[in-house]
Amino acid sequence: MSTTPPTIMTNSPVLQVKNLQVSYYTDAGRARALDGVDLTLTAGEKLGLVGESGSGKSTMALAMMRMIKPPGRIEGGQVMVDGTDLMTLSDETMLKARLSKIAYLPQGAMNSLNPVTRIGAQMVDAIQAHEQGSSQASRLELEQRCKQTLESVDLNSNVFRMYAHELSGGMKQRACIAISVAMHPKV
């Protein structure tokens, strides 16, 4: 009787960044912000980017989301999320991928929330703008889902009806986290 050794399950990567390159073009010339960045992240793994101010941490996150604005330009590389190369998606398909496949938590929450729109409306708008497929949930279902997400980040569900100026800095940050995780992105 022969026994085979147990198979060790390895998680396939949920995120693979390959040779990511971003440059900024100014009157002074080209500045390379990212020059051939590679990384792999498997399910359940955590990764921290550490560096001085201006070292490219935010540029890296924004490039992975394809949100680099001029004078910046993504010049090459792949960002694979769950087997899909985000760099090859159409703009419309990439819009759908944001928040559903990959989400970004902005460092400055105070600047990322609309001051004249209630938190709940911002959450619902984000979900509706990025929802995959044609079967969108009813308004009541979306409201319940958003309130549950707010509670999951230790905010009271009444934050759904509040404006950003009514929240403390920490509450604003958690509201941004709630928006980012509302669609359960892979990354």
mmCIF file of C-alpha atoms in Angstrom:
data_model
loop_
_atom_site.group_PDB
_atom_site.id
_atom_site.type_symbol
_atom_site.label_atom_id
_atom_site.label_comp_id
_atom_site.label_asym_id
_atom_site.label_seq_id
_atom_site.Cartn_x
_atom_site.Cartn_y
_atom_site.Cartn_z
ATOM 1 C CA MET A 1 0.000 0.000 0.000
ATOM 2 C CA SER A 2 1.488 3.289 -1.075
ATOM 3 C CA THR A 3 0.553 6.623 0.315
ATOM 4 C CA THR A 4 0.975 9.886 -1.446
ATOM 5 C CA PRO A 5 2.154 12.880 0.489
ATOM 6 C CA PRO A 6 -0.551 15.387 1.364
ATOM 7 C CA THR A 7 -0.953 18.196 -1.108
ATOM 8 C CA ILE A 8 -0.218 21.606 0.272
ATOM 9 C CA MET A 9 -2.780 24.104 -0.911
ATOM 10 C CA THR A 10 -1.289 27.358 -2.089
ATOM 11 C CA ASN A 11 -3.400 30.389 -2.625
ATOM 12 C CA SER A 12 -3.283 31.759 -6.113
ATOM 13 C CA PRO A 13 -2.487 35.450 -6.240
ATOM 14 C CA VAL A 14 -5.374 37.883 -6.003
ATOM 15 C CA LEU A 15 -3.018 40.703 -7.010
ATOM 16 C CA GLN A 16 0.052 40.609 -9.218
ATOM 17 C CA VAL A 17 1.817 43.797 -10.232
ATOM 18 C CA LYS A 18 4.385 43.277 -12.966
ATOM 19 C CA ASN A 19 6.867 45.890 -14.184
ATOM 20 C CA LEU A 20 4.598 48.829 -13.305
ATOM 21 C CA GLN A 21 6.011 52.102 -14.595
ATOM 22 C CA VAL A 22 4.715 55.623 -13.995
ATOM 23 C CA SER A 23 6.330 58.903 -14.975
ATOM 24 C CA TYR A 24 5.436 62.544 -14.427
ATOM 25 C CA TYR A 25 6.185 65.007 -17.211
ATOM 26 C CA THR A 26 6.908 68.611 -16.275
ATOM 27 C CA ASP A 27 8.701 71.576 -17.787
ATOM 28 C CA ALA A 28 11.807 70.324 -15.994
ATOM 29 C CA GLY A 29 11.543 66.970 -17.815
ATOM 30 C CA ARG A 30 10.497 63.438 -17.009
ATOM 31 C CA ALA A 31 10.479 62.156 -13.445
ATOM 32 C CA ARG A 32 10.115 58.397 -12.980
ATOM 33 C CA ALA A 33 7.875 57.755 -10.016
ATOM 34 C CA LEU A 34 7.638 53.964 -10.420
ATOM 35 C CA ASP A 35 10.257 52.074 -12.370
ATOM 36 C CA GLY A 36 9.476 48.395 -12.818
ATOM 37 C CA VAL A 37 7.549 47.599 -9.624
ATOM 38 C CA ASP A 38 6.691 43.932 -9.075
ATOM 39 C CA LEU A 39 4.678 42.407 -6.253
ATOM 40 C CA THR A 40 2.330 39.514 -5.565
ATOM 41 C CA LEU A 41 -0.394 39.319 -2.950
ATOM 42 C CA THR A 42 -2.335 36.161 -2.105
ATOM 43 C CA ALA A 43 -5.711 35.937 -0.379
ATOM 44 C CA GLY A 44 -5.495 36.740 3.312
ATOM 45 C CA GLU A 45 -2.055 38.283 2.983
ATOM 46 C CA LYS A 46 -1.389 41.851 4.067
ATOM 47 C CA LEU A 47 1.106 44.182 2.473
ATOM 48 C CA GLY A 48 2.319 47.560 3.634
ATOM 49 C CA LEU A 49 4.093 50.114 1.477
ATOM 50 C CA VAL A 50 6.514 52.195 3.482
ATOM 51 C CA GLY A 51 8.561 55.136 2.327
ATOM 52 C CA GLU A 52 9.285 58.797 2.628
ATOM 53 C CA SER A 53 6.899 61.440 1.396
ATOM 54 C CA GLY A 54 7.178 61.563 -2.386
ATOM 55 C CA SER A 55 8.578 58.039 -2.711
ATOM 56 C CA GLY A 56 5.652 56.752 -4.804
ATOM 57 C CA LYS A 57 3.258 55.038 -2.365
ATOM 58 C CA SER A 58 0.163 56.972 -3.465
ATOM 59 C CA THR A 59 1.300 56.873 -7.082
ATOM 60 C CA MET A 60 1.485 53.094 -6.820
ATOM 61 C CA ALA A 61 -2.059 52.837 -5.407
ATOM 62 C CA LEU A 62 -3.472 55.277 -7.962
ATOM 63 C CA ALA A 63 -1.692 53.510 -10.830
ATOM 64 C CA MET A 64 -3.151 50.161 -9.780
ATOM 65 C CA MET A 65 -6.603 51.808 -9.955
ATOM 66 C CA ARG A 66 -5.733 53.553 -13.264
ATOM 67 C CA MET A 67 -6.402 56.911 -11.658
ATOM 68 C CA ILE A 68 -3.136 58.699 -12.494
ATOM 69 C CA LYS A 69 -3.884 62.217 -13.686
ATOM 70 C CA PRO A 70 -1.737 64.398 -15.982
ATOM 71 C CA PRO A 71 1.071 65.264 -15.900
ATOM 72 C CA GLY A 72 1.434 61.650 -14.764
ATOM 73 C CA ARG A 73 1.295 58.734 -17.147
ATOM 74 C CA ILE A 74 1.252 54.963 -16.705
ATOM 75 C CA GLU A 75 3.914 53.865 -19.148
ATOM 76 C CA GLY A 76 3.874 50.128 -18.766
ATOM 77 C CA GLY A 77 3.217 47.083 -16.701
ATOM 78 C CA GLN A 78 0.393 44.841 -15.668
ATOM 79 C CA VAL A 79 -1.931 44.897 -12.683
ATOM 80 C CA MET A 80 -3.600 41.507 -12.451
ATOM 81 C CA VAL A 81 -6.526 41.196 -10.038
ATOM 82 C CA ASP A 82 -7.977 37.730 -9.799
ATOM 83 C CA GLY A 83 -6.625 36.905 -13.270
ATOM 84 C CA THR A 84 -7.791 40.117 -15.008
ATOM 85 C CA ASP A 85 -5.247 42.652 -16.274
ATOM 86 C CA LEU A 86 -6.715 46.005 -15.239
ATOM 87 C CA MET A 87 -4.390 47.827 -17.637
ATOM 88 C CA THR A 88 -6.100 46.260 -20.658
ATOM 89 C CA LEU A 89 -9.700 47.003 -19.667
ATOM 90 C CA SER A 90 -11.756 49.650 -21.430
ATOM 91 C CA ASP A 91 -12.441 52.783 -19.394
ATOM 92 C CA GLU A 92 -16.051 51.694 -18.846
ATOM 93 C CA THR A 93 -15.049 48.191 -17.715
ATOM 94 C CA MET A 94 -12.357 49.651 -15.451
ATOM 95 C CA LEU A 95 -14.985 51.898 -13.858
ATOM 96 C CA LYS A 96 -16.971 48.761 -13.001
ATOM 97 C CA ALA A 97 -13.824 47.059 -11.655
ATOM 98 C CA ARG A 98 -13.206 49.874 -9.167
ATOM 99 C CA LEU A 99 -14.785 49.004 -5.833
ATOM 100 C CA SER A 100 -15.780 45.528 -7.053
ATOM 101 C CA LYS A 101 -12.324 44.106 -7.886
ATOM 102 C CA ILE A 102 -10.022 46.710 -6.352
ATOM 103 C CA ALA A 103 -10.625 49.619 -3.988
ATOM 104 C CA TYR A 104 -8.558 52.573 -2.848
ATOM 105 C CA LEU A 105 -8.686 54.138 0.600
ATOM 106 C CA PRO A 106 -7.692 57.769 0.233
ATOM 107 C CA GLN A 107 -5.300 59.173 2.788
ATOM 108 C CA GLY A 108 -7.217 62.434 3.081
ATOM 109 C CA ALA A 109 -10.773 61.385 3.887
ATOM 110 C CA MET A 110 -11.832 64.965 4.445
ATOM 111 C CA ASN A 111 -11.101 65.757 0.795
ATOM 112 C CA SER A 112 -12.721 62.651 -0.664
ATOM 113 C CA LEU A 113 -16.258 62.970 0.690
ATOM 114 C CA ASN A 114 -18.716 65.312 -1.031
ATOM 115 C CA PRO A 115 -19.624 67.983 1.549
ATOM 116 C CA VAL A 116 -23.126 68.625 0.137
ATOM 117 C CA THR A 117 -24.222 64.994 -0.233
ATOM 118 C CA ARG A 118 -25.223 62.704 2.618
ATOM 119 C CA ILE A 119 -22.870 59.788 3.364
ATOM 120 C CA GLY A 120 -25.550 57.247 2.454
ATOM 121 C CA ALA A 121 -26.204 58.850 -0.922
ATOM 122 C CA GLN A 122 -22.473 58.738 -1.663
ATOM 123 C CA MET A 123 -22.373 55.048 -0.763
ATOM 124 C CA VAL A 124 -25.427 54.213 -2.885
ATOM 125 C CA ASP A 125 -24.070 56.240 -5.824
ATOM 126 C CA ALA A 126 -20.728 54.431 -5.610
ATOM 127 C CA ILE A 127 -22.375 51.010 -5.578
ATOM 128 C CA GLN A 128 -24.728 51.854 -8.451
ATOM 129 C CA ALA A 129 -21.898 53.320 -10.550
ATOM 130 C CA HIS A 130 -19.720 50.249 -10.097
ATOM 131 C CA GLU A 131 -22.224 47.387 -9.766
ATOM 132 C CA GLN A 132 -21.462 44.432 -12.034
ATOM 133 C CA GLY A 133 -24.278 43.142 -14.195
ATOM 134 C CA SER A 134 -27.706 44.531 -14.867
ATOM 135 C CA SER A 135 -29.559 43.311 -11.772
ATOM 136 C CA GLN A 136 -29.117 46.196 -9.397
ATOM 137 C CA ALA A 137 -30.633 46.005 -5.936
ATOM 138 C CA SER A 138 -33.662 48.055 -4.932
ATOM 139 C CA ARG A 139 -33.130 51.361 -3.151
ATOM 140 C CA LEU A 140 -34.259 49.823 0.172
ATOM 141 C CA GLU A 141 -31.866 46.871 -0.237
ATOM 142 C CA LEU A 142 -29.002 49.256 -1.044
ATOM 143 C CA GLU A 143 -29.798 51.382 2.000
ATOM 144 C CA GLN A 144 -29.797 48.317 4.262
ATOM 145 C CA ARG A 145 -26.548 47.058 2.735
ATOM 146 C CA CYS A 146 -24.902 50.459 3.248
ATOM 147 C CA LYS A 147 -26.071 50.695 6.863
ATOM 148 C CA GLN A 148 -24.685 47.211 7.559
ATOM 149 C CA THR A 149 -21.381 48.228 5.977
ATOM 150 C CA LEU A 150 -21.236 51.364 8.134
ATOM 151 C CA GLU A 151 -21.837 49.216 11.210
ATOM 152 C CA SER A 152 -19.071 46.835 10.089
ATOM 153 C CA VAL A 153 -16.578 49.707 10.446
ATOM 154 C CA ASP A 154 -17.939 50.662 13.883
ATOM 155 C CA LEU A 155 -20.143 53.530 12.754
ATOM 156 C CA ASN A 156 -23.771 53.863 13.804
ATOM 157 C CA SER A 157 -26.204 53.258 10.945
ATOM 158 C CA ASN A 158 -27.537 56.820 11.412
ATOM 159 C CA VAL A 159 -24.305 58.038 9.747
ATOM 160 C CA PHE A 160 -26.096 57.024 6.519
ATOM 161 C CA ARG A 161 -28.172 60.242 6.777
ATOM 162 C CA MET A 162 -25.360 62.559 7.890
ATOM 163 C CA TYR A 163 -23.122 64.965 5.984
ATOM 164 C CA ALA A 164 -19.321 64.848 6.119
ATOM 165 C CA HIS A 165 -19.102 68.039 8.225
ATOM 166 C CA GLU A 166 -21.132 66.279 10.940
ATOM 167 C CA LEU A 167 -18.457 63.582 11.351
ATOM 168 C CA SER A 168 -15.152 63.633 13.195
ATOM 169 C CA GLY A 169 -11.965 62.983 11.235
ATOM 170 C CA GLY A 170 -11.894 59.342 12.336
ATOM 171 C CA MET A 171 -15.543 58.871 11.417
ATOM 172 C CA LYS A 172 -14.873 60.345 7.954
ATOM 173 C CA GLN A 173 -12.013 57.887 7.491
ATOM 174 C CA ARG A 174 -14.262 54.979 8.499
ATOM 175 C CA ALA A 175 -16.992 56.240 6.142
ATOM 176 C CA CYS A 176 -14.419 56.134 3.320
ATOM 177 C CA ILE A 177 -13.454 52.605 4.371
ATOM 178 C CA ALA A 178 -17.140 51.641 4.308
ATOM 179 C CA ILE A 179 -17.492 52.986 0.763
ATOM 180 C CA SER A 180 -14.361 51.091 -0.292
ATOM 181 C CA VAL A 181 -15.449 47.740 1.141
ATOM 182 C CA ALA A 182 -19.178 47.958 0.346
ATOM 183 C CA MET A 183 -18.775 45.814 -2.777
ATOM 184 C CA HIS A 184 -16.353 43.331 -1.197
ATOM 185 C CA PRO A 185 -13.439 43.923 -3.577
ATOM 186 C CA LYS A 186 -10.736 41.270 -3.978
ATOM 187 C CA VAL A 187 -8.039 43.880 -3.250
#
